[in-house]
Coordinates of C-alpha atoms in Angstrom, one line a residue:
M1015 CA 0.0 0.0 -0.1
A1016 CA 1.3 3.2 -1.0
W1017 CA 1.2 6.2 1.4
R1018 CA 1.8 9.8 0.0
M1019 CA 1.1 13.4 1.3
R1020 CA -1.4 15.6 -0.1
S1021 CA -0.5 19.1 0.7
G1022 CA -3.5 21.9 2.2
E1023 CA -3.3 25.0 2.9
G1024 CA -0.4 24.9 5.4
G1025 CA 1.9 22.8 3.7
A1026 CA 4.1 20.7 5.8
F1027 CA 2.4 22.7 9.2
P1028 CA -1.3 22.2 10.1
G1029 CA -3.6 21.2 7.6
S1030 CA -1.4 19.0 6.0
R1031 CA -2.9 15.4 5.7
W1032 CA -1.3 11.7 4.2
E1033 CA -3.2 9.7 2.3
A1034 CA -3.4 5.7 1.8
G1035 CA -4.5 3.4 -0.5
L1036 CA -7.7 1.2 0.1
L1037 CA -7.4 0.5 3.8
N1038 CA -9.9 -2.2 4.9
G1039 CA -12.1 -1.6 1.7
R1040 CA -12.1 2.3 2.0
M1041 CA -9.7 5.3 1.6
T1042 CA -8.0 7.0 4.9
S1043 CA -6.6 9.9 5.7
L1044 CA -4.2 11.1 9.0
P1045 CA -4.1 15.0 10.0
F1046 CA -0.6 15.7 11.3
P1047 CA -1.0 17.5 14.6
S1048 CA -1.5 21.1 14.7
F1049 CA 1.0 22.7 17.7
A1050 CA -2.3 23.3 19.9
E1051 CA -3.0 19.6 19.8
A1052 CA 1.0 19.0 20.6
L1053 CA 0.8 21.2 23.3
R1054 CA -2.3 19.5 25.0
V1055 CA -0.1 16.1 24.7
W1056 CA 2.9 17.6 25.8
F1057 CA 0.9 19.4 29.3
R1058 CA -0.6 15.8 30.0
I1059 CA 2.9 14.1 29.7
G1060 CA 4.2 16.8 32.0
C1061 CA 1.3 15.8 34.5
L1062 CA 1.7 12.2 34.4
S1063 CA 5.7 11.9 34.2
F1064 CA 6.0 9.9 37.2
G1065 CA 8.5 7.1 37.8
G1066 CA 12.2 8.4 37.2
P1067 CA 13.8 8.4 33.7
A1068 CA 12.2 4.8 33.3
G1069 CA 8.4 5.6 33.4
Q1070 CA 9.1 9.1 31.9
I1071 CA 10.7 7.2 28.7
A1072 CA 7.9 4.3 29.1
L1073 CA 5.1 7.5 28.9
L1074 CA 6.7 9.2 26.4
H1075 CA 6.9 6.1 24.2
R1076 CA 3.3 5.0 24.7
E1077 CA 1.4 8.6 24.1
V1078 CA 3.8 9.6 20.7
V1079 CA 4.8 6.3 19.6
E1080 CA 2.1 3.6 20.3
E1081 CA -0.8 5.7 20.5
R1082 CA -0.8 8.5 18.0
R1083 CA 1.8 7.3 15.9
W1084 CA 2.8 10.4 15.2
I1085 CA 6.8 9.4 15.9
S1086 CA 8.3 6.0 14.6
D1087 CA 10.1 3.7 17.0
A1088 CA 13.4 4.2 14.8
R1089 CA 13.1 8.2 15.3
F1090 CA 12.1 7.8 18.7
L1091 CA 15.1 5.3 19.8
H1092 CA 17.6 7.4 17.6
A1093 CA 16.9 10.8 19.5
L1094 CA 16.9 8.5 23.0
N1095 CA 20.3 7.2 21.6
F1096 CA 21.5 10.9 21.7
C1097 CA 19.6 12.3 24.7
T1098 CA 21.7 9.3 26.8
L1099 CA 24.7 10.5 25.7
L1100 CA 24.2 14.2 27.0
P1101 CA 24.6 15.7 30.7
G1102 CA 21.5 16.1 32.5
P1103 CA 17.9 14.4 32.4
E1104 CA 17.9 12.1 29.6
A1105 CA 13.7 12.3 29.4
Q1106 CA 13.5 15.9 29.5
Q1107 CA 15.8 16.5 26.7
L1108 CA 14.2 13.7 25.0
A1109 CA 10.6 15.6 25.1
T1110 CA 12.3 18.6 23.8
Y1111 CA 13.9 16.9 20.8
L1112 CA 10.9 15.2 19.9
G1113 CA 9.0 18.7 20.0
W1114 CA 11.4 20.2 18.0
L1115 CA 10.7 17.6 15.5
M1116 CA 7.4 18.0 15.4
H1117 CA 7.1 21.9 15.3
G1118 CA 10.5 23.4 15.3
V1119 CA 12.2 25.6 17.9
R1120 CA 8.9 26.4 19.4
G1121 CA 7.8 23.0 19.6
G1122 CA 11.0 22.0 21.6
V1123 CA 10.7 24.6 24.2
A1124 CA 6.9 23.8 24.7
A1125 CA 7.5 20.4 25.1
G1126 CA 10.8 20.5 27.4
L1127 CA 9.0 22.9 29.5
L1128 CA 5.8 21.3 29.7
F1129 CA 7.3 18.1 31.0
I1130 CA 9.7 20.4 34.0
L1131 CA 7.0 23.3 34.9
P1132 CA 4.1 20.7 36.5
G1133 CA 6.6 18.6 38.5
A1134 CA 8.4 22.0 39.6
L1135 CA 5.1 23.4 40.8
V1136 CA 4.2 20.4 42.6
M1137 CA 7.8 20.3 43.9
L1138 CA 7.6 23.5 45.2
A1139 CA 4.4 23.1 47.1
L1140 CA 5.5 20.5 48.7
S1141 CA 8.6 22.2 49.4
A1142 CA 6.5 24.8 51.2
I1143 CA 4.2 22.6 53.1
Y1144 CA 7.6 20.1 54.5
V1145 CA 9.2 23.9 55.7
G1146 CA 5.7 24.7 57.2
F1147 CA 4.3 21.8 58.5
G1148 CA 6.5 18.7 58.1
E1149 CA 5.2 15.5 56.0
V1150 CA 1.7 15.2 54.9
P1151 CA 0.4 11.9 55.5
L1152 CA -2.4 12.2 52.9
I1153 CA 0.1 13.2 50.2
A1154 CA 2.6 10.9 50.3
A1155 CA -0.1 8.0 50.5
L1156 CA -1.6 9.5 47.4
F1157 CA 1.9 9.5 45.6
F1158 CA 2.5 5.9 47.0
G1159 CA -0.2 5.0 45.1
L1160 CA 0.9 6.8 42.0
K1161 CA 4.3 5.2 42.4
C1162 CA 2.8 1.6 42.3
A1163 CA 1.3 2.2 38.9
V1164 CA 4.1 3.7 37.3
L1165 CA 6.1 0.5 37.7
V1166 CA 3.8 -1.4 35.7
I1167 CA 3.8 1.1 33.2
V1168 CA 7.8 0.8 33.1
V1169 CA 7.4 -3.1 32.6
E1170 CA 5.0 -2.6 29.8
A1171 CA 6.9 -0.1 28.3
L1172 CA 10.5 -2.1 28.8
L1173 CA 8.7 -5.3 27.1
R1174 CA 7.3 -3.4 24.4
V1175 CA 10.5 -1.4 23.2
A1176 CA 12.5 -4.5 23.5
R1177 CA 10.2 -6.5 21.8
R1178 CA 10.6 -3.9 18.5
A1179 CA 14.2 -3.1 19.0
L1180 CA 16.3 -6.1 19.5
Q1181 CA 16.2 -8.1 16.3
G1182 CA 18.9 -11.2 16.5
A1183 CA 21.3 -12.4 19.2
V1184 CA 23.6 -10.2 19.0
A1185 CA 21.5 -7.4 19.9
W1186 CA 20.1 -9.3 22.5
A1187 CA 23.4 -10.3 23.8
L1188 CA 24.6 -6.4 24.1
A1189 CA 21.6 -5.4 25.7
V1190 CA 22.1 -8.0 28.6
A1191 CA 25.6 -6.8 28.6
A1192 CA 24.7 -3.3 28.7
F1193 CA 22.0 -4.3 31.9
A1194 CA 24.7 -6.4 33.6
A1195 CA 27.6 -3.4 33.2
L1196 CA 25.3 -0.8 34.8
F1197 CA 23.7 -3.2 37.2
L1198 CA 26.4 -5.3 38.6
F1199 CA 29.7 -3.1 37.8
G1200 CA 27.7 0.3 38.2
L1201 CA 29.3 1.4 34.8
P1202 CA 28.0 5.2 34.0
F1203 CA 25.4 5.0 31.2
P1204 CA 27.8 7.2 28.8
V1205 CA 30.5 4.9 29.0
V1206 CA 28.2 1.5 28.3
V1207 CA 26.4 3.3 25.2
L1208 CA 29.7 4.3 23.8
G1209 CA 30.9 1.3 24.3
A1210 CA 28.3 -0.4 22.3
A1211 CA 28.8 2.2 19.6
L1212 CA 32.1 1.2 19.1
I1213 CA 31.0 -2.4 18.7
G1214 CA 28.3 -1.7 16.6
L1215 CA 30.9 0.3 14.1
A1216 CA 33.4 -2.9 14.6
M1217 CA 30.7 -5.4 13.2
P1218 CA 28.0 -3.5 11.6
A1219 CA 26.5 -7.0 9.9
A1220 CA 25.7 -8.4 13.1
F1221 CA 23.2 -5.3 13.5
A1222 CA 22.0 -5.5 9.9
G1223 CA 18.3 -4.9 9.7
G1224 CA 18.6 -4.4 13.5
G1225 CA 18.7 -0.2 13.5
H1226 CA 15.7 1.1 15.1
G1227 CA 13.1 -1.1 15.4
R1228 CA 10.6 -3.4 13.7
P1229 CA 8.1 -1.2 11.3
Q1230 CA 5.4 -0.8 12.7
D1231 CA 1.6 -2.2 10.8
G1232 CA -0.2 -0.2 9.2
P1233 CA 0.5 3.6 7.9
P1234 CA 3.8 5.2 8.7
A1235 CA 4.3 7.8 11.6
L1236 CA 3.0 11.0 11.0
L1237 CA 6.5 12.9 10.8
D1238 CA 7.7 10.3 8.8
A1239 CA 5.6 10.9 6.2
L1240 CA 5.9 14.4 6.2
L1241 CA 9.7 14.1 6.2
A1242 CA 9.3 11.7 3.4
A1243 CA 7.4 14.7 1.4
E1244 CA 9.3 17.4 2.7
P1245 CA 13.1 15.9 2.9
D1246 CA 14.9 19.5 3.3
R1247 CA 13.0 20.0 6.5
I1248 CA 15.7 18.8 8.9
M1249 CA 17.9 21.3 7.1
R1250 CA 15.5 24.1 7.4
L1251 CA 15.0 23.4 11.1
G1252 CA 18.4 22.9 11.6
G1253 CA 19.5 26.7 11.4
A1254 CA 16.5 28.1 14.1
A1255 CA 17.7 25.4 16.2
R1256 CA 21.2 26.2 15.9
R1257 CA 20.4 29.7 17.1
A1258 CA 18.2 29.0 19.8
G1259 CA 20.7 26.9 21.3
L1260 CA 23.5 29.8 21.3
I1261 CA 20.5 31.7 23.0
A1262 CA 20.0 29.1 25.3
L1263 CA 23.3 29.4 26.7
A1264 CA 23.8 33.3 26.7
L1265 CA 20.6 33.1 28.8
W1266 CA 22.2 30.1 31.2
V1267 CA 25.9 31.9 31.5
W1268 CA 25.1 35.5 31.7
P1269 CA 22.8 35.3 34.4
V1270 CA 24.8 33.0 36.4
A1271 CA 28.2 34.7 35.6
L1272 CA 26.6 37.8 37.1
L1273 CA 25.4 36.0 40.3
M1274 CA 28.7 34.7 40.5
N1275 CA 30.3 38.4 40.3
A1276 CA 28.3 39.1 43.2
G1277 CA 29.2 36.4 45.3
G1278 CA 27.0 35.5 48.8
L1279 CA 24.2 32.4 49.0
Y1280 CA 23.1 33.2 45.2
G1281 CA 26.8 33.0 43.6
D1282 CA 27.0 29.7 44.9
L1283 CA 23.6 28.1 44.4
A1284 CA 24.4 29.4 40.5
W1285 CA 28.2 28.0 40.4
F1286 CA 27.1 24.8 42.1
F1287 CA 24.1 23.8 40.3
S1288 CA 25.3 25.2 36.8
K1289 CA 28.4 22.8 37.4
M1290 CA 25.9 19.9 38.3
A1291 CA 24.2 20.6 35.0
I1292 CA 27.3 20.0 33.1
V1293 CA 28.6 16.6 34.6
T1294 CA 25.5 14.8 35.2
F1295 CA 25.7 12.5 33.1
G1296 CA 23.5 9.6 33.2
G1297 CA 20.8 11.3 34.9
A1298 CA 20.1 12.1 38.7
Y1299 CA 20.8 9.1 39.9
A1300 CA 24.5 9.6 39.1
V1301 CA 25.2 12.8 41.0
L1302 CA 23.0 12.7 43.8
A1303 CA 25.3 11.3 46.5
Y1304 CA 27.9 14.2 45.4
V1305 CA 25.0 16.9 45.8
A1306 CA 24.0 15.5 48.9
Q1307 CA 27.3 15.9 50.4
E1308 CA 28.3 19.1 49.1
A1309 CA 24.9 20.6 50.1
V1310 CA 24.7 18.8 53.6
E1311 CA 28.4 18.8 54.7
H1312 CA 30.1 21.4 52.7
Y1313 CA 28.0 24.6 52.3
R1314 CA 25.5 23.2 55.3
W1315 CA 22.0 24.3 53.2
L1316 CA 19.9 21.5 54.9
S1317 CA 20.5 18.4 57.0
A1318 CA 20.9 14.9 55.9
D1319 CA 17.5 14.5 57.0
Q1320 CA 16.3 16.8 55.0
M1321 CA 18.2 15.9 52.1
L1322 CA 16.3 12.7 52.0
A1323 CA 12.8 14.0 52.6
G1324 CA 13.5 15.8 49.4
L1325 CA 14.7 12.6 47.6
G1326 CA 11.5 11.2 48.7
L1327 CA 9.3 14.1 47.7
A1328 CA 11.1 14.3 43.9
E1329 CA 10.6 10.5 43.7
T1330 CA 6.8 10.7 44.2
T1331 CA 6.0 13.7 41.9
P1332 CA 5.7 14.3 38.1
G1333 CA 8.9 15.6 36.4
P1334 CA 12.6 14.4 36.2
L1335 CA 14.3 13.2 39.5
I1336 CA 16.6 16.0 39.5
L1337 CA 14.2 18.3 40.9
V1338 CA 15.2 17.4 44.0
L1339 CA 17.9 20.2 43.6
Q1340 CA 14.9 22.6 43.3
F1341 CA 14.0 21.2 47.2
V1342 CA 17.8 22.2 47.9
G1343 CA 17.4 25.7 46.5
Y1344 CA 14.1 26.2 48.1
L1345 CA 15.5 25.3 51.7
A1346 CA 18.6 27.5 51.1
A1347 CA 17.1 30.4 49.8
G1348 CA 13.5 30.1 49.8
V1349 CA 11.2 30.5 46.4
P1350 CA 14.2 32.6 44.4
G1351 CA 16.5 29.9 45.6
A1352 CA 14.0 27.5 44.2
L1353 CA 13.8 28.7 40.7
L1354 CA 17.5 29.6 40.0
V1355 CA 18.2 26.0 40.8
V1356 CA 15.5 24.9 38.2
W1357 CA 16.9 27.9 35.9
A1358 CA 20.6 26.6 36.4
T1359 CA 19.5 22.9 36.1
F1360 CA 17.6 23.0 32.7
A1361 CA 18.6 25.9 30.8
P1362 CA 21.8 24.2 29.3
C1363 CA 19.4 20.9 28.6
F1364 CA 17.5 22.8 25.8
A1365 CA 21.1 24.2 24.7
W1366 CA 22.4 20.8 24.5
I1367 CA 19.4 19.6 22.2
F1368 CA 19.4 22.1 19.8
L1369 CA 22.6 22.6 19.1
G1370 CA 23.1 18.8 18.7
A1371 CA 19.9 17.8 17.4
P1372 CA 20.1 19.2 14.1
Y1373 CA 23.5 17.2 13.5
V1374 CA 22.4 13.7 15.1
E1375 CA 19.2 13.9 12.4
R1376 CA 21.5 14.1 9.7
L1377 CA 23.2 11.1 10.8
H1378 CA 19.6 8.9 11.0
D1379 CA 20.1 7.6 6.7
V1380 CA 23.6 7.3 7.0
A1381 CA 24.3 3.6 6.0
R1382 CA 27.7 3.2 7.7
L1383 CA 26.2 4.7 11.0
K1384 CA 23.4 2.5 11.2
G1385 CA 25.4 -0.7 12.5
A1386 CA 26.4 1.7 15.6
L1387 CA 23.1 3.1 15.8
A1388 CA 21.5 -0.5 16.1
A1389 CA 24.0 -1.0 18.7
V1390 CA 23.4 1.9 20.7
T1391 CA 19.6 1.4 20.8
A1392 CA 20.6 -2.4 21.8
A1393 CA 22.3 -0.8 25.1
V1394 CA 19.5 1.4 25.5
V1395 CA 17.1 -1.0 26.2
G1396 CA 19.5 -2.5 28.7
V1397 CA 19.7 0.9 30.4
I1398 CA 15.9 1.1 30.6
A1399 CA 15.6 -2.5 32.2
N1400 CA 18.6 -1.3 34.8
L1401 CA 16.0 1.8 35.5
A1402 CA 13.4 0.1 35.7
L1403 CA 14.8 -2.9 38.0
W1404 CA 16.4 0.3 40.4
F1405 CA 12.7 1.4 40.5
G1406 CA 11.3 -1.6 41.0
L1407 CA 13.6 -2.7 43.7
R1408 CA 12.6 0.5 45.9
V1409 CA 8.9 0.2 45.6
L1410 CA 8.3 -2.8 46.5
F1411 CA 11.1 -3.3 49.5
G1412 CA 12.0 -1.0 52.1
V1413 CA 15.3 -2.6 52.9
I1414 CA 17.8 -3.4 50.2
L1415 CA 21.6 -4.7 51.0
E1416 CA 24.6 -4.1 48.7
V1417 CA 26.7 -7.6 48.4
P1418 CA 30.0 -7.3 47.0
V1419 CA 30.9 -10.3 44.5
G1420 CA 33.9 -10.1 43.6
P1421 CA 34.2 -6.7 41.4
M1422 CA 30.4 -6.7 41.3
R1423 CA 28.1 -5.1 43.7
L1424 CA 24.4 -7.0 43.9
E1425 CA 21.7 -5.4 45.3
V1426 CA 19.8 -7.7 46.9
P1427 CA 16.2 -7.0 48.3
V1428 CA 15.8 -8.1 51.8
P1429 CA 12.5 -10.8 51.9
A1430 CA 10.8 -9.7 55.2
S1431 CA 11.3 -6.0 54.0
L1432 CA 8.6 -6.7 51.3
D1433 CA 5.7 -4.0 51.5
S1434 CA 2.6 -6.1 50.7
L1435 CA 0.5 -3.0 50.4
A1436 CA 2.8 -1.8 47.4
L1437 CA 2.5 -5.3 46.1
L1438 CA -1.4 -5.3 46.2
L1439 CA -1.1 -1.9 44.3
A1440 CA 1.2 -3.1 41.9
L1441 CA -0.9 -6.3 41.2
L1442 CA -4.2 -3.9 40.6
A1443 CA -2.7 -1.3 38.2
A1444 CA -1.3 -4.6 36.1
V1445 CA -5.2 -5.8 36.4
A1446 CA -6.4 -2.2 35.0
L1447 CA -3.9 -1.8 32.4
F1448 CA -3.6 -5.3 30.9
R1449 CA -6.6 -6.9 31.6
M1450 CA -9.0 -4.1 31.8
K1451 CA -7.4 -1.7 29.2
L1452 CA -8.3 1.3 31.1
G1453 CA -5.0 3.6 29.9
V1454 CA -2.3 5.1 31.4
V1455 CA -4.5 8.3 32.9
K1456 CA -7.5 6.0 34.6
T1457 CA -4.7 3.3 35.7
L1458 CA -2.9 6.0 37.9
G1459 CA -6.0 7.6 38.8
L1460 CA -7.6 4.4 40.3
T1461 CA -4.4 3.7 41.6
A1462 CA -3.4 6.7 43.5
L1463 CA -7.3 6.7 45.1
A1464 CA -6.9 3.2 46.3
G1465 CA -3.1 4.2 48.0
L1466 CA -5.2 7.4 49.4
V1467 CA -7.8 5.2 51.3
L1468 CA -5.7 1.7 51.7
K1469 CA -1.9 3.9 52.5
P1470 CA -3.3 5.5 56.0
A1471 CA -5.1 2.4 57.4
A1472 CA -1.9 0.4 56.6
D1473 CA 0.1 2.7 58.5
W1474 CA -2.6 2.8 61.2
L1475 CA -2.5 -1.1 61.6
L1476 CA 1.7 -1.1 61.8
S1477 CA 1.2 1.4 64.2
G1478 CA -1.0 0.1 66.6
F1479 CA 0.5 -3.4 66.6
G1480 CA 4.1 -1.7 66.8
G1481 CA 2.6 0.2 69.8

């Protein structure tokens, strides 16, 4: 069946449509999403992006690849490979990249900001509540239910991505090796991904036909159809993206330099968190220990207990886990400190994407690099599996031990610390998602409501027995 584009008044913009031949005996067509429609989806993703990078990548894949077919598996994984190599939160940068592909610079800015803002606003409110009233049990119960649902969503997405992306024994072996390197040996994410790229360059024939996932059934993704009809689109978008990247760099560096020159608390915050934005390869987990040590012991912006409380809040709110840094900024300098930390952390993320994405997109169809990209895709499956297991262990178990075995470090959960309520809510989410086909929003809502009802009761029973 041949697919082609019919240009409307907007050409490649809102109003364009892609026509098919006969599909089930009738002609069909699909509209390219307008910027307003995309805004609604990016806002929805920002509000539902629980579960750290694994949950957020899973949600992005479900929304733009599986359900709406805006982006193909190939292009999604190609973008994810690039974002994995960058400092900063890879899921937020992936959203920015995809938004740019869809609607240029304004699309990238919108997708990236909407990925951050809901979580940042929630984190700001919770930081104020924590400082004013301490921990709030009802809020904790609500987010507890959400975490359990996200665990199921992550597992579903991992299986779906692996099924499409891993083709052949070598690709599977590389995914397993990447998982082992991360989970057992604690190697940094970029080292694993770069190693996979070198393997793909050295033996591209082993990944022939792998690349970026199997073709999807039915019509091509809308963006692929648009790019086929307008092959110069990436080049046209690239010039504006590079200008936007330079502007983002200037808007990041200029206020930070002014604050550092002025000195004092705000200068320290600007310098420290700008430095973190540059070295946070592998996401938030890679640097949280260092941030905690410096913020608690060197700068004395907060106590160790407060740092742990902030991490707990960040793990249960939407948005990147790196938003825990906003909590540190709030305890150090109130609302201005929180806003400064968010700016210093995320402004460079837009610069990396807008400066790098146009060049990365040009490599998408270069034959000699396809082996390397296919190998990176396989490794990224292992990366997501590692994040999913890390998250799952911490949702279901209260105590996890690090057991050294030679050069390896095994994370072993203590069976007695199994959280029965977390397991029950995860099973409820699995039934809602897989069996009842309720979808992500209804599944999250159902499980959050169950957590809101059951968690306080469970805590009361435990405290009663403990007393």
